[in-house]
Amino acid sequence: MGLVNKIVVTNADDFDKTLQDSLKSNETVFVQFISSIDKTTCSLWCRDCQVSEPIVNSVFENLPKNITYIECQIEREGYKGNPNHPYRTNPQIKLTAIPTLMCFTKDGPKPKTLVEEDLAKEDNVKQFVNEYL
């Protein structure tokens, strides 16, 4: 079983530096954009994220290779209904929904992404990850 280096980003301003630092020592970096934890309910505020998070974590934890995985937690305030959110306007990301799983290399993002209900199926996540390892 491989080792997962999971990095949590809670501020969109830190994303580019975190990604670039990760790519210095890793050929491939997976990034999941997911909701933050709602302080009132103590769970992820996005229902699709509640379903996908344990699936994605399980797939990464059971890989035979070492990987780096960045989890970008997004606050509901400032994101929901805001077309100018930094993850929506970042030209490498162009986020349209959460959860979203992407893969980055030194050449930039890979073209395929998994979004929302695609992440609710373990086979989809495994296939996506194995395609880029």
Short mmCIF file of N, CA and C in Angstrom, two decimals:
data_model
loop_
_atom_site.label_atom_id
_atom_site.label_comp_id
_atom_site.label_asym_id
_atom_site.label_seq_id
_atom_site.Cartn_x
_atom_site.Cartn_y
_atom_site.Cartn_z
N MET A 1 0.84 -1.18 0.00
CA MET A 1 0.00 0.00 0.00
C MET A 1 0.89 1.24 0.00
N GLY A 2 0.49 2.24 -0.76
CA GLY A 2 1.26 3.47 -0.87
C GLY A 2 0.99 4.42 0.29
N LEU A 3 1.70 5.49 0.29
CA LEU A 3 1.56 6.52 1.30
C LEU A 3 0.86 7.72 0.69
N VAL A 4 -0.15 8.24 1.39
CA VAL A 4 -0.88 9.40 0.91
C VAL A 4 -0.36 10.63 1.64
N ASN A 5 0.11 11.60 0.88
CA ASN A 5 0.48 12.89 1.44
C ASN A 5 -0.69 13.82 1.18
N LYS A 6 -1.56 13.98 2.17
CA LYS A 6 -2.76 14.81 2.02
C LYS A 6 -2.49 16.19 2.58
N ILE A 7 -2.73 17.20 1.74
CA ILE A 7 -2.53 18.59 2.12
C ILE A 7 -3.90 19.27 2.05
N VAL A 8 -4.27 19.95 3.11
CA VAL A 8 -5.56 20.63 3.15
C VAL A 8 -5.33 22.13 2.93
N VAL A 9 -6.04 22.69 1.96
CA VAL A 9 -5.98 24.12 1.67
C VAL A 9 -7.35 24.71 2.03
N THR A 10 -7.34 25.70 2.91
CA THR A 10 -8.60 26.32 3.33
C THR A 10 -8.76 27.74 2.77
N ASN A 11 -7.75 28.24 2.10
CA ASN A 11 -7.79 29.58 1.55
C ASN A 11 -7.38 29.52 0.08
N ALA A 12 -8.25 29.97 -0.80
CA ALA A 12 -7.98 29.91 -2.24
C ALA A 12 -6.69 30.63 -2.62
N ASP A 13 -6.30 31.64 -1.85
CA ASP A 13 -5.06 32.37 -2.15
C ASP A 13 -3.82 31.49 -1.99
N ASP A 14 -3.93 30.41 -1.23
CA ASP A 14 -2.79 29.52 -1.00
C ASP A 14 -2.68 28.40 -2.03
N PHE A 15 -3.69 28.25 -2.88
CA PHE A 15 -3.73 27.10 -3.78
C PHE A 15 -2.55 27.03 -4.74
N ASP A 16 -2.30 28.09 -5.50
CA ASP A 16 -1.26 28.04 -6.53
C ASP A 16 0.11 27.69 -5.95
N LYS A 17 0.47 28.30 -4.82
CA LYS A 17 1.77 28.01 -4.20
C LYS A 17 1.81 26.57 -3.69
N THR A 18 0.73 26.11 -3.09
CA THR A 18 0.68 24.74 -2.58
C THR A 18 0.84 23.74 -3.72
N LEU A 19 0.14 23.99 -4.83
CA LEU A 19 0.23 23.10 -5.98
C LEU A 19 1.65 23.11 -6.56
N GLN A 20 2.22 24.29 -6.76
CA GLN A 20 3.57 24.37 -7.33
C GLN A 20 4.60 23.70 -6.42
N ASP A 21 4.48 23.91 -5.11
CA ASP A 21 5.40 23.25 -4.17
C ASP A 21 5.25 21.73 -4.26
N SER A 22 4.03 21.25 -4.38
CA SER A 22 3.78 19.80 -4.47
C SER A 22 4.34 19.22 -5.75
N LEU A 23 4.24 19.96 -6.84
CA LEU A 23 4.72 19.47 -8.13
C LEU A 23 6.25 19.45 -8.22
N LYS A 24 6.93 20.13 -7.32
CA LYS A 24 8.39 20.09 -7.30
C LYS A 24 8.90 18.70 -6.94
N SER A 25 8.12 18.00 -6.13
CA SER A 25 8.58 16.68 -5.67
C SER A 25 7.66 15.54 -6.12
N ASN A 26 6.65 15.84 -6.91
CA ASN A 26 5.70 14.82 -7.39
C ASN A 26 5.40 15.05 -8.86
N GLU A 27 5.39 13.98 -9.62
CA GLU A 27 5.07 14.06 -11.04
C GLU A 27 3.59 14.38 -11.26
N THR A 28 2.75 13.82 -10.39
CA THR A 28 1.31 13.96 -10.50
C THR A 28 0.74 14.34 -9.14
N VAL A 29 -0.18 15.31 -9.14
CA VAL A 29 -0.86 15.73 -7.91
C VAL A 29 -2.36 15.74 -8.18
N PHE A 30 -3.10 15.07 -7.32
CA PHE A 30 -4.56 15.08 -7.41
C PHE A 30 -5.10 16.17 -6.51
N VAL A 31 -6.14 16.85 -6.99
CA VAL A 31 -6.75 17.94 -6.23
C VAL A 31 -8.26 17.73 -6.20
N GLN A 32 -8.80 17.76 -4.99
CA GLN A 32 -10.25 17.70 -4.86
C GLN A 32 -10.75 19.02 -4.27
N PHE A 33 -11.74 19.59 -4.93
CA PHE A 33 -12.40 20.79 -4.44
C PHE A 33 -13.68 20.31 -3.76
N ILE A 34 -13.79 20.64 -2.48
CA ILE A 34 -14.84 20.08 -1.65
C ILE A 34 -15.33 21.16 -0.68
N SER A 35 -16.52 20.98 -0.16
CA SER A 35 -17.03 21.98 0.78
C SER A 35 -16.28 21.90 2.10
N SER A 36 -16.30 23.00 2.81
CA SER A 36 -15.74 23.03 4.15
C SER A 36 -16.76 22.43 5.12
N ILE A 37 -16.36 22.30 6.36
CA ILE A 37 -17.26 21.78 7.38
C ILE A 37 -18.10 22.92 7.93
N ASP A 38 -19.41 22.72 7.91
CA ASP A 38 -20.35 23.70 8.45
C ASP A 38 -20.21 23.68 9.98
N LYS A 39 -19.95 24.83 10.56
CA LYS A 39 -19.73 24.90 12.01
C LYS A 39 -21.00 24.60 12.81
N THR A 40 -22.16 24.78 12.20
CA THR A 40 -23.42 24.50 12.88
C THR A 40 -23.72 23.01 12.94
N THR A 41 -23.51 22.32 11.82
CA THR A 41 -23.85 20.89 11.73
C THR A 41 -22.66 19.97 11.95
N CYS A 42 -21.46 20.52 11.92
CA CYS A 42 -20.21 19.75 12.05
C CYS A 42 -20.06 18.70 10.95
N SER A 43 -20.63 18.99 9.79
CA SER A 43 -20.45 18.12 8.61
C SER A 43 -20.24 19.01 7.39
N LEU A 44 -19.85 18.39 6.30
CA LEU A 44 -19.66 19.15 5.06
C LEU A 44 -21.00 19.77 4.66
N TRP A 45 -20.98 21.02 4.21
CA TRP A 45 -22.24 21.69 3.88
C TRP A 45 -22.83 21.22 2.55
N CYS A 46 -22.04 20.61 1.72
CA CYS A 46 -22.48 20.12 0.40
C CYS A 46 -22.82 18.64 0.50
N ARG A 47 -24.05 18.28 0.14
CA ARG A 47 -24.49 16.87 0.25
C ARG A 47 -23.68 15.95 -0.66
N ASP A 48 -23.40 16.37 -1.89
CA ASP A 48 -22.59 15.54 -2.79
C ASP A 48 -21.19 15.32 -2.21
N CYS A 49 -20.66 16.33 -1.51
CA CYS A 49 -19.34 16.20 -0.89
C CYS A 49 -19.39 15.21 0.27
N GLN A 50 -20.50 15.19 0.99
CA GLN A 50 -20.66 14.24 2.10
C GLN A 50 -20.57 12.80 1.58
N VAL A 51 -21.10 12.57 0.39
CA VAL A 51 -21.07 11.24 -0.21
C VAL A 51 -19.68 10.92 -0.77
N SER A 52 -19.09 11.87 -1.46
CA SER A 52 -17.84 11.60 -2.18
C SER A 52 -16.60 11.55 -1.30
N GLU A 53 -16.56 12.32 -0.24
CA GLU A 53 -15.33 12.42 0.55
C GLU A 53 -14.82 11.06 1.05
N PRO A 54 -15.64 10.23 1.68
CA PRO A 54 -15.10 8.94 2.13
C PRO A 54 -14.69 8.03 0.98
N ILE A 55 -15.35 8.13 -0.15
CA ILE A 55 -15.00 7.32 -1.32
C ILE A 55 -13.63 7.72 -1.86
N VAL A 56 -13.43 9.01 -2.07
CA VAL A 56 -12.15 9.51 -2.59
C VAL A 56 -11.02 9.18 -1.62
N ASN A 57 -11.23 9.43 -0.34
CA ASN A 57 -10.19 9.13 0.66
C ASN A 57 -9.84 7.65 0.66
N SER A 58 -10.83 6.79 0.57
CA SER A 58 -10.61 5.35 0.56
C SER A 58 -9.79 4.91 -0.66
N VAL A 59 -10.14 5.45 -1.82
CA VAL A 59 -9.40 5.10 -3.04
C VAL A 59 -7.94 5.51 -2.90
N PHE A 60 -7.68 6.73 -2.43
CA PHE A 60 -6.31 7.19 -2.28
C PHE A 60 -5.55 6.37 -1.24
N GLU A 61 -6.19 6.03 -0.14
CA GLU A 61 -5.52 5.28 0.93
C GLU A 61 -5.17 3.85 0.50
N ASN A 62 -5.85 3.34 -0.50
CA ASN A 62 -5.62 1.95 -0.92
C ASN A 62 -4.82 1.82 -2.20
N LEU A 63 -4.23 2.89 -2.65
CA LEU A 63 -3.38 2.83 -3.85
C LEU A 63 -2.05 2.16 -3.53
N PRO A 64 -1.49 1.45 -4.50
CA PRO A 64 -0.20 0.81 -4.28
C PRO A 64 0.98 1.78 -4.38
N LYS A 65 0.72 3.00 -4.83
CA LYS A 65 1.77 3.99 -5.05
C LYS A 65 1.65 5.14 -4.05
N ASN A 66 2.75 5.84 -3.83
CA ASN A 66 2.71 7.06 -3.02
C ASN A 66 2.13 8.18 -3.89
N ILE A 67 1.22 8.94 -3.30
CA ILE A 67 0.64 10.06 -4.04
C ILE A 67 0.53 11.29 -3.15
N THR A 68 0.40 12.44 -3.81
CA THR A 68 0.08 13.68 -3.11
C THR A 68 -1.31 14.10 -3.55
N TYR A 69 -2.09 14.45 -2.56
CA TYR A 69 -3.50 14.77 -2.74
C TYR A 69 -3.78 16.08 -2.01
N ILE A 70 -4.25 17.09 -2.73
CA ILE A 70 -4.60 18.37 -2.13
C ILE A 70 -6.12 18.45 -2.03
N GLU A 71 -6.59 18.70 -0.82
CA GLU A 71 -8.03 18.88 -0.60
C GLU A 71 -8.28 20.35 -0.35
N CYS A 72 -8.98 20.99 -1.28
CA CYS A 72 -9.30 22.41 -1.16
C CYS A 72 -10.70 22.54 -0.59
N GLN A 73 -10.76 22.99 0.66
CA GLN A 73 -12.04 23.14 1.34
C GLN A 73 -12.59 24.53 1.06
N ILE A 74 -13.85 24.57 0.64
CA ILE A 74 -14.47 25.81 0.20
C ILE A 74 -15.62 26.18 1.14
N GLU A 75 -15.54 27.40 1.66
CA GLU A 75 -16.61 27.92 2.51
C GLU A 75 -17.84 28.24 1.65
N ARG A 76 -19.00 27.96 2.20
CA ARG A 76 -20.25 28.24 1.48
C ARG A 76 -20.38 29.74 1.18
N GLU A 77 -20.13 30.55 2.19
CA GLU A 77 -20.19 32.01 2.00
C GLU A 77 -19.05 32.42 1.08
N GLY A 78 -19.37 33.16 0.07
CA GLY A 78 -18.35 33.59 -0.88
C GLY A 78 -18.24 32.69 -2.10
N TYR A 79 -18.74 31.45 -1.99
CA TYR A 79 -18.69 30.53 -3.13
C TYR A 79 -20.07 30.36 -3.77
N LYS A 80 -21.04 30.00 -2.97
CA LYS A 80 -22.38 29.68 -3.48
C LYS A 80 -22.95 30.88 -4.24
N GLY A 81 -23.17 30.69 -5.54
CA GLY A 81 -23.76 31.75 -6.37
C GLY A 81 -22.81 32.86 -6.77
N ASN A 82 -21.52 32.71 -6.49
CA ASN A 82 -20.55 33.76 -6.80
C ASN A 82 -19.70 33.38 -8.02
N PRO A 83 -19.98 33.95 -9.19
CA PRO A 83 -19.20 33.62 -10.39
C PRO A 83 -17.76 34.14 -10.32
N ASN A 84 -17.47 35.02 -9.35
CA ASN A 84 -16.13 35.59 -9.23
C ASN A 84 -15.28 34.93 -8.15
N HIS A 85 -15.72 33.79 -7.64
CA HIS A 85 -14.91 33.09 -6.65
C HIS A 85 -13.58 32.71 -7.29
N PRO A 86 -12.47 32.80 -6.54
CA PRO A 86 -11.14 32.54 -7.12
C PRO A 86 -11.00 31.18 -7.80
N TYR A 87 -11.64 30.14 -7.30
CA TYR A 87 -11.54 28.84 -7.96
C TYR A 87 -12.35 28.81 -9.26
N ARG A 88 -13.36 29.64 -9.36
CA ARG A 88 -14.14 29.71 -10.61
C ARG A 88 -13.40 30.52 -11.68
N THR A 89 -12.63 31.51 -11.25
CA THR A 89 -11.95 32.39 -12.20
C THR A 89 -10.51 31.98 -12.50
N ASN A 90 -9.95 31.08 -11.70
CA ASN A 90 -8.59 30.59 -11.94
C ASN A 90 -8.58 29.87 -13.29
N PRO A 91 -7.74 30.31 -14.26
CA PRO A 91 -7.77 29.71 -15.60
C PRO A 91 -7.38 28.23 -15.64
N GLN A 92 -6.67 27.75 -14.63
CA GLN A 92 -6.31 26.32 -14.60
C GLN A 92 -7.44 25.46 -14.03
N ILE A 93 -8.35 26.08 -13.30
CA ILE A 93 -9.38 25.32 -12.61
C ILE A 93 -10.75 25.49 -13.26
N LYS A 94 -11.23 26.72 -13.34
CA LYS A 94 -12.56 27.03 -13.88
C LYS A 94 -13.64 26.17 -13.24
N LEU A 95 -13.64 26.16 -11.92
CA LEU A 95 -14.55 25.31 -11.15
C LEU A 95 -16.01 25.67 -11.44
N THR A 96 -16.81 24.64 -11.74
CA THR A 96 -18.23 24.85 -12.00
C THR A 96 -19.11 24.25 -10.91
N ALA A 97 -18.58 23.28 -10.17
CA ALA A 97 -19.37 22.62 -9.13
C ALA A 97 -18.43 21.92 -8.15
N ILE A 98 -18.97 21.63 -6.98
CA ILE A 98 -18.23 20.80 -6.03
C ILE A 98 -19.12 19.64 -5.64
N PRO A 99 -18.52 18.50 -5.38
CA PRO A 99 -17.09 18.22 -5.41
C PRO A 99 -16.58 18.06 -6.84
N THR A 100 -15.31 18.36 -7.02
CA THR A 100 -14.62 18.16 -8.29
C THR A 100 -13.24 17.57 -7.99
N LEU A 101 -12.86 16.56 -8.76
CA LEU A 101 -11.54 15.95 -8.64
C LEU A 101 -10.77 16.20 -9.93
N MET A 102 -9.57 16.75 -9.78
CA MET A 102 -8.72 17.05 -10.93
C MET A 102 -7.35 16.43 -10.72
N CYS A 103 -6.60 16.36 -11.79
CA CYS A 103 -5.23 15.88 -11.75
C CYS A 103 -4.33 16.92 -12.41
N PHE A 104 -3.23 17.25 -11.75
CA PHE A 104 -2.27 18.23 -12.27
C PHE A 104 -0.90 17.59 -12.43
N THR A 105 -0.19 18.03 -13.48
CA THR A 105 1.22 17.70 -13.66
C THR A 105 1.95 19.02 -13.86
N LYS A 106 3.24 18.94 -14.06
CA LYS A 106 4.02 20.17 -14.30
C LYS A 106 3.52 20.92 -15.54
N ASP A 107 2.86 20.20 -16.46
CA ASP A 107 2.33 20.82 -17.68
C ASP A 107 0.96 21.45 -17.49
N GLY A 108 0.39 21.32 -16.29
CA GLY A 108 -0.92 21.90 -16.02
C GLY A 108 -1.95 20.83 -15.73
N PRO A 109 -3.23 21.23 -15.73
CA PRO A 109 -4.28 20.25 -15.42
C PRO A 109 -4.52 19.28 -16.56
N LYS A 110 -4.84 18.06 -16.21
CA LYS A 110 -5.26 17.07 -17.21
C LYS A 110 -6.68 17.44 -17.65
N PRO A 111 -7.07 17.08 -18.87
CA PRO A 111 -8.36 17.52 -19.39
C PRO A 111 -9.59 16.90 -18.70
N LYS A 112 -9.45 15.68 -18.23
CA LYS A 112 -10.60 15.01 -17.64
C LYS A 112 -10.73 15.38 -16.16
N THR A 113 -11.97 15.58 -15.71
CA THR A 113 -12.26 15.80 -14.30
C THR A 113 -13.46 14.96 -13.91
N LEU A 114 -13.59 14.71 -12.62
CA LEU A 114 -14.79 14.07 -12.11
C LEU A 114 -15.54 15.11 -11.29
N VAL A 115 -16.84 15.19 -11.51
CA VAL A 115 -17.65 16.22 -10.86
C VAL A 115 -18.91 15.60 -10.26
N GLU A 116 -19.28 16.12 -9.10
CA GLU A 116 -20.51 15.78 -8.39
C GLU A 116 -20.77 14.29 -8.34
N GLU A 117 -21.85 13.82 -8.96
CA GLU A 117 -22.26 12.42 -8.81
C GLU A 117 -21.25 11.43 -9.38
N ASP A 118 -20.35 11.88 -10.28
CA ASP A 118 -19.28 10.99 -10.77
C ASP A 118 -18.39 10.51 -9.62
N LEU A 119 -18.27 11.33 -8.60
CA LEU A 119 -17.42 11.00 -7.46
C LEU A 119 -18.12 10.11 -6.44
N ALA A 120 -19.40 9.84 -6.64
CA ALA A 120 -20.15 8.99 -5.71
C ALA A 120 -19.95 7.51 -6.01
N LYS A 121 -19.26 7.21 -7.10
CA LYS A 121 -19.04 5.82 -7.50
C LYS A 121 -17.55 5.50 -7.41
N GLU A 122 -17.22 4.55 -6.55
CA GLU A 122 -15.83 4.19 -6.30
C GLU A 122 -15.12 3.76 -7.58
N ASP A 123 -15.80 3.03 -8.45
CA ASP A 123 -15.18 2.58 -9.70
C ASP A 123 -14.76 3.76 -10.57
N ASN A 124 -15.57 4.82 -10.61
CA ASN A 124 -15.22 6.02 -11.39
C ASN A 124 -13.95 6.65 -10.85
N VAL A 125 -13.87 6.76 -9.52
CA VAL A 125 -12.70 7.39 -8.90
C VAL A 125 -11.46 6.54 -9.15
N LYS A 126 -11.56 5.23 -8.97
CA LYS A 126 -10.42 4.34 -9.23
C LYS A 126 -9.94 4.47 -10.67
N GLN A 127 -10.86 4.44 -11.61
CA GLN A 127 -10.51 4.52 -13.03
C GLN A 127 -9.82 5.85 -13.33
N PHE A 128 -10.34 6.94 -12.79
CA PHE A 128 -9.76 8.27 -13.00
C PHE A 128 -8.34 8.32 -12.45
N VAL A 129 -8.15 7.87 -11.23
CA VAL A 129 -6.84 7.92 -10.59
C VAL A 129 -5.84 7.03 -11.34
N ASN A 130 -6.25 5.83 -11.67
CA ASN A 130 -5.34 4.91 -12.37
C ASN A 130 -4.97 5.40 -13.76
N GLU A 131 -5.86 6.16 -14.39
CA GLU A 131 -5.58 6.72 -15.71
C GLU A 131 -4.38 7.68 -15.66
N TYR A 132 -4.20 8.36 -14.54
CA TYR A 132 -3.15 9.38 -14.45
C TYR A 132 -1.94 8.96 -13.61
N LEU A 133 -1.95 7.75 -13.07
CA LEU A 133 -0.77 7.31 -12.30
C LEU A 133 0.28 6.70 -13.21
#
